[in-house]
């Protein structure tokens, strides 16, 4: 086979073109010009004997050669220089399916277009193919599932549909298409599995795009939205959505105030949880927790099911604040002694952590202990006693205020 080759030779370090470099391939050689270019025409990549063997065996392999470039003492080789045979009139295929991955007993839809490229001058013009296409369907192990014919329409297009058997082998199945009169054919592959990966991704959000709502507006609507986006592009349409809304207690610390304790403190020597959750049937209103003003978190879970019965879930959440301001305290120590003040700092902040001025803070401190006494029979008993103190102070927007508590119990 004869071909035409254009070589461009440049310097490895700088990329500058190399002049007068000798380029040779098979039985031809030529020197590059000042741009580092040279063109070799009508070079043979194979001998006639090998081409004749391939012709008899009907092998359609591309032929290749070795390109050698020499300049002074430098030598460079490039292997596998391929040459493709140019066919005057050729059929081209474009075949695709609706999904790519199927389960047993599902329908497979395959559509395709066939064009005949006719050479006119230096151009190849596509024309609509005509005739009947023979196609054969094979499972992943090469067993024939179906054989039939389909007629091309006036636009050179075809559309077939078939159902996979219940006991079909899993793996990569394929369909062979051929035009009997032109000896042109193509193969289209599809996957068969018991399950398939999702074809789309889901997301959800709360509108407006703020994650906090206060009790003065609890009866107003909170809009939760979700969407499904196909990996192949575009958005998921006509999908069923099932919403589940749940509310539970949580903790909240205003920004930049992590050194203070807000809400209910959890002692380091024990743990008590707040895992009580209340299920709410959408779209009923939620009025918070009546017994105690505590931060509430609401989860909105959306289960999206597409037309292929694939279900994916997405969840968004938002916080309901029990009030406009938060009060936080900070102990200088976790231990105290009787009749010795325990230094305590208190602040009042808004939801964003900004200090609020002139807010009355009432602090109730309750201490529990046991006192040793003798009963009426002269026996030693331990009675529970309680030390309850109420302290008050006004907040400042400059810094934390001090509330010193003096224990009356203990040693």
XYZ file of C-alpha atoms in Angstrom:
411
model
C 0.000 0.000 0.000
C 1.301 3.439 -0.931
C 0.742 6.490 1.246
C 1.738 10.101 1.838
C 3.408 11.173 5.080
C 4.191 14.647 6.452
C 6.813 14.850 9.212
C 7.598 17.803 11.475
C 10.953 17.680 13.268
C 11.696 20.012 16.223
C 14.343 20.315 18.930
C 13.373 18.554 22.152
C 14.521 21.278 24.561
C 13.359 24.448 22.789
C 10.813 23.241 20.228
C 12.678 25.031 17.420
C 12.325 23.445 13.945
C 15.260 21.360 12.691
C 16.533 22.092 9.175
C 18.103 19.451 6.914
C 17.206 16.500 9.102
C 16.970 13.224 7.184
C 13.563 11.576 7.473
C 13.172 8.034 6.185
C 10.394 5.477 6.220
C 10.376 2.133 4.447
C 11.867 2.724 0.989
C 11.730 6.548 0.968
C 13.715 9.357 2.597
C 13.746 13.146 2.457
C 15.244 16.193 4.223
C 13.306 18.778 6.232
C 13.089 22.428 5.246
C 13.631 25.508 7.440
C 10.259 24.939 9.118
C 11.280 21.398 10.021
C 8.738 19.934 7.579
C 9.018 17.358 4.829
C 6.519 15.310 2.840
C 7.141 11.773 1.630
C 4.828 10.501 -1.067
C 4.113 6.982 -2.301
C 6.019 5.064 0.352
C 5.271 1.363 0.864
C 4.526 0.131 4.362
C 4.339 -3.573 3.496
C 5.534 -5.969 0.869
C 3.228 -7.382 -1.732
C 3.417 -10.916 -0.360
C 2.056 -9.933 3.082
C -0.730 -7.839 1.565
C -1.780 -10.793 -0.559
C -1.961 -13.050 2.523
C -4.128 -10.529 4.344
C -6.349 -10.157 1.330
C -6.976 -13.900 1.175
C -7.716 -14.012 4.909
C -9.915 -10.904 4.653
C -7.980 -9.213 7.428
C -8.712 -5.516 7.797
C -5.683 -4.550 9.898
C -4.058 -1.167 9.469
C -0.572 -1.257 8.012
C 2.302 0.351 9.854
C 5.935 1.339 9.408
C 8.908 2.786 11.313
C 9.909 6.429 10.922
C 13.605 7.276 11.388
C 14.934 10.845 11.743
C 18.699 11.530 11.674
C 20.624 14.785 12.182
C 24.398 14.696 12.638
C 25.007 12.215 15.486
C 21.420 12.341 16.757
C 18.890 9.670 15.850
C 15.158 9.422 16.611
C 12.698 6.646 15.829
C 8.903 6.568 15.862
C 7.211 3.205 15.491
C 3.713 2.177 14.441
C 3.195 4.776 11.722
C -0.242 3.760 10.481
C -1.787 4.192 7.068
C -5.495 3.684 6.517
C -6.864 2.702 3.179
C -9.305 5.230 1.729
C -12.550 3.778 0.394
C -14.305 5.760 -2.317
C -17.881 5.060 -1.251
C -18.444 3.861 2.306
C -21.319 3.373 4.727
C -21.114 4.911 8.184
C -23.271 3.982 11.192
C -24.428 5.835 14.290
C -26.218 3.493 16.700
C -27.306 4.165 20.307
C -29.700 2.845 22.944
C -31.984 4.485 25.473
C -30.185 3.517 28.683
C -27.009 1.470 28.276
C -27.643 -0.730 31.325
C -30.620 -3.091 31.569
C -32.082 -5.660 33.924
C -33.605 -8.994 32.848
C -37.190 -8.722 31.520
C -36.671 -5.077 30.567
C -37.191 -3.627 27.083
C -34.167 -2.518 25.073
C -34.686 0.300 22.581
C -31.990 0.795 19.928
C -32.020 3.469 17.274
C -29.555 4.173 14.491
C -28.747 6.136 11.370
C -26.966 4.870 8.269
C -25.330 7.164 5.730
C -23.587 6.417 2.433
C -20.570 8.674 1.926
C -20.165 9.299 -1.812
C -16.968 10.821 -3.136
C -17.489 13.891 -5.288
C -14.241 15.585 -6.157
C -12.305 16.116 -2.948
C -15.367 15.833 -0.719
C -17.419 12.965 0.700
C -21.113 13.822 0.715
C -23.461 11.882 3.022
C -26.643 10.484 1.490
C -29.522 8.592 3.120
C -29.010 4.838 2.969
C -31.798 2.656 1.620
C -32.757 -0.967 2.042
C -33.276 -3.544 4.753
C -30.993 -4.189 7.714
C -30.449 -7.667 9.116
C -29.788 -7.747 12.835
C -28.987 -10.491 15.332
C -29.117 -10.160 19.117
C -26.611 -12.064 21.298
C -26.343 -12.409 25.057
C -23.027 -11.826 26.904
C -22.002 -15.472 26.273
C -22.589 -15.270 22.548
C -25.857 -17.187 22.536
C -28.303 -15.933 19.933
C -31.452 -14.422 21.437
C -33.243 -13.128 18.361
C -32.787 -12.563 14.627
C -34.874 -10.281 12.473
C -34.945 -7.500 9.845
C -35.808 -3.821 9.923
C -36.509 -1.441 7.053
C -34.687 1.892 6.795
C -37.005 4.879 6.550
C -36.618 7.733 4.064
C -34.048 9.380 6.363
C -31.850 6.291 6.601
C -32.918 5.649 10.201
C -34.151 2.559 12.027
C -35.600 1.798 15.447
C -35.882 -1.630 17.091
C -37.204 -2.893 20.412
C -36.771 -6.257 22.122
C -37.310 -7.712 25.606
C -34.539 -9.454 27.529
C -35.416 -12.936 28.855
C -35.824 -13.480 32.584
C -32.874 -15.910 32.659
C -30.576 -13.922 30.364
C -26.848 -14.148 31.125
C -25.349 -11.097 32.818
C -22.612 -9.041 31.201
C -22.155 -7.244 27.896
C -24.672 -8.238 25.243
C -24.485 -7.026 21.660
C -26.439 -6.635 18.424
C -24.915 -6.991 14.937
C -26.394 -4.915 12.109
C -25.593 -5.475 8.437
C -26.639 -4.293 4.986
C -26.700 -7.402 2.767
C -26.007 -5.657 -0.513
C -23.071 -3.549 0.668
C -21.277 -5.942 3.046
C -21.224 -3.104 5.572
C -21.907 -3.975 9.205
C -21.553 -2.665 12.730
C -21.894 -3.985 16.283
C -23.662 -2.256 19.160
C -23.113 -3.267 22.801
C -25.339 -2.999 25.880
C -24.973 -4.139 29.498
C -27.187 -6.559 31.393
C -27.102 -6.662 35.217
C -29.465 -7.509 38.049
C -29.122 -3.948 39.323
C -27.836 -0.717 37.864
C -26.247 2.428 39.145
C -28.446 5.519 39.437
C -28.885 7.512 36.256
C -29.411 10.760 38.105
C -28.371 12.659 41.217
C -30.682 14.438 43.632
C -30.316 17.494 45.836
C -32.516 19.568 48.111
C -32.494 22.954 49.781
C -34.521 25.285 51.973
C -35.787 28.590 50.595
C -35.063 31.353 51.325
C -31.413 30.424 51.524
C -31.042 31.065 55.251
C -30.841 28.184 57.691
C -32.567 29.729 60.685
C -36.118 30.682 61.594
C -37.317 32.148 64.922
C -40.490 31.372 66.866
C -42.153 34.713 66.088
C -42.620 33.425 62.533
C -43.179 29.713 63.187
C -46.600 29.831 61.514
C -45.129 31.105 58.280
C -44.210 28.712 55.495
C -40.782 27.184 55.143
C -40.287 26.059 51.542
C -38.187 22.946 50.939
C -37.339 22.118 47.313
C -35.644 19.187 45.645
C -34.465 18.380 42.147
C -33.128 15.435 40.149
C -30.424 15.974 37.532
C -29.542 13.339 34.953
C -25.880 12.421 34.624
C -26.330 12.526 30.861
C -27.535 16.137 31.109
C -30.871 17.781 31.728
C -33.310 17.433 34.597
C -35.528 14.594 35.759
C -39.172 15.044 34.789
C -42.419 13.353 35.855
C -40.829 11.745 38.921
C -42.796 10.848 42.044
C -41.678 12.606 45.269
C -42.546 11.531 48.809
C -41.695 13.961 51.610
C -41.024 13.002 55.228
C -40.580 15.789 57.793
C -39.111 15.152 61.238
C -38.275 17.508 64.106
C -36.015 16.996 67.089
C -34.080 18.963 69.677
C -30.524 20.054 69.055
C -27.911 22.434 70.406
C -26.813 25.744 68.955
C -23.766 27.887 69.634
C -23.621 31.337 68.016
C -20.643 31.995 65.725
C -17.333 32.799 67.444
C -18.774 31.915 70.876
C -17.583 28.350 71.261
C -15.857 29.178 74.588
C -19.275 29.672 76.213
C -21.977 27.153 77.052
C -25.411 27.760 75.549
C -28.560 25.872 76.320
C -28.431 22.764 78.431
C -24.917 21.846 79.549
C -23.821 18.213 79.521
C -21.680 17.373 82.566
C -18.425 15.628 81.814
C -19.134 12.842 84.320
C -22.409 11.651 82.792
C -24.398 11.857 79.560
C -28.006 12.379 78.824
C -29.351 12.497 75.292
C -32.023 14.449 73.509
C -32.977 11.898 70.902
C -36.713 12.448 71.146
C -38.044 13.047 67.642
C -41.504 14.066 66.559
C -42.802 12.949 63.188
C -44.842 15.572 61.388
C -47.122 14.726 58.500
C -46.467 17.326 55.807
C -47.737 20.078 55.477
C -48.954 20.584 59.084
C -47.608 23.527 61.059
C -45.020 22.912 63.773
C -45.168 25.051 66.905
C -42.002 23.917 68.628
C -41.642 22.377 72.077
C -44.105 23.802 74.561
C -42.523 22.522 77.751
C -39.140 24.162 77.353
C -37.688 26.689 74.889
C -34.947 24.668 73.176
C -33.383 24.832 69.741
C -35.202 22.620 67.263
C -33.859 21.110 64.059
C -36.230 20.085 61.285
C -35.219 17.474 58.674
C -37.059 17.328 55.345
C -36.386 14.046 53.500
C -37.457 13.664 49.861
C -37.614 10.222 48.203
C -37.557 10.688 44.411
C -38.633 7.791 42.176
C -38.157 8.012 38.409
C -40.085 6.214 35.661
C -37.724 3.213 35.929
C -38.617 2.773 39.621
C -35.187 3.899 40.789
C -35.465 5.703 44.130
C -32.952 8.103 45.619
C -33.239 10.178 48.762
C -32.060 13.671 49.560
C -32.323 15.574 52.840
C -32.191 19.201 53.829
C -32.545 20.731 57.282
C -33.035 24.021 59.044
C -32.996 25.295 62.626
C -35.864 26.863 64.564
C -34.534 29.136 67.286
C -36.578 29.336 70.498
C -35.942 33.072 70.861
C -34.173 36.045 69.368
C -31.289 36.092 71.875
C -29.077 33.439 73.413
C -27.493 33.550 76.862
C -24.191 31.814 77.453
C -22.094 31.273 80.534
C -18.504 30.351 81.248
C -17.197 28.884 84.526
C -13.663 29.626 85.592
C -13.496 26.155 87.184
C -15.630 23.029 87.328
C -15.142 22.748 91.095
C -15.931 25.057 93.977
C -15.539 25.237 97.753
C -17.981 26.214 100.453
C -18.230 29.950 101.098
C -15.750 30.732 98.329
C -17.055 32.524 95.208
C -17.029 30.711 91.877
C -16.279 33.134 89.064
C -18.806 32.970 86.239
C -19.012 35.044 83.044
C -22.303 35.589 81.248
C -23.068 37.049 77.817
C -26.188 37.692 75.747
C -25.832 37.440 71.965
C -28.042 37.436 68.929
C -28.140 34.547 66.470
C -25.007 35.835 64.718
C -22.988 35.982 67.946
C -23.077 39.781 68.419
C -23.198 40.992 72.043
C -26.498 42.545 73.108
C -26.679 45.394 75.631
C -29.105 46.060 78.521
C -30.782 42.633 78.737
C -31.760 41.487 82.228
C -30.285 38.069 83.011
C -31.773 36.024 85.821
C -29.572 33.167 86.926
C -30.925 30.488 89.246
C -28.254 28.308 90.859
C -29.383 25.152 92.657
C -27.027 22.978 94.651
C -27.838 19.558 96.102
C -26.108 17.811 98.955
C -26.551 15.624 102.029
C -26.390 16.660 105.683
C -25.499 14.283 108.495
C -28.057 14.247 111.370
C -29.356 12.033 114.116
C -32.920 10.857 114.108
C -35.233 10.510 117.118
C -33.718 7.129 117.898
C -30.203 8.506 117.945
C -29.229 6.884 114.678
C -27.106 8.716 112.088
C -28.971 9.555 108.891
C -28.193 11.681 105.844
C -30.853 14.082 104.732
C -30.954 15.741 101.325
C -30.552 19.501 101.434
C -30.788 22.109 98.700
C -29.053 25.434 98.211
C -31.031 27.635 95.823
C -29.897 31.130 94.899
C -31.225 33.613 92.355
C -28.815 36.133 90.872
C -29.528 38.961 88.458
C -27.340 41.086 86.220
C -27.680 43.270 83.122
C -25.828 42.320 79.938
C -23.303 44.473 78.136
C -22.389 44.814 74.464
C -18.781 45.531 75.391
C -17.736 42.372 77.203
C -18.992 39.540 79.366
C -20.459 40.402 82.776
C -19.547 38.583 85.974
C -21.930 36.663 88.153
C -20.111 35.254 91.150
C -21.862 32.379 92.891
C -20.900 31.423 96.452
C -21.736 27.785 97.350
C -23.322 27.221 100.745
C -22.907 23.452 100.691
C -19.813 21.291 100.587
C -16.575 21.650 102.409
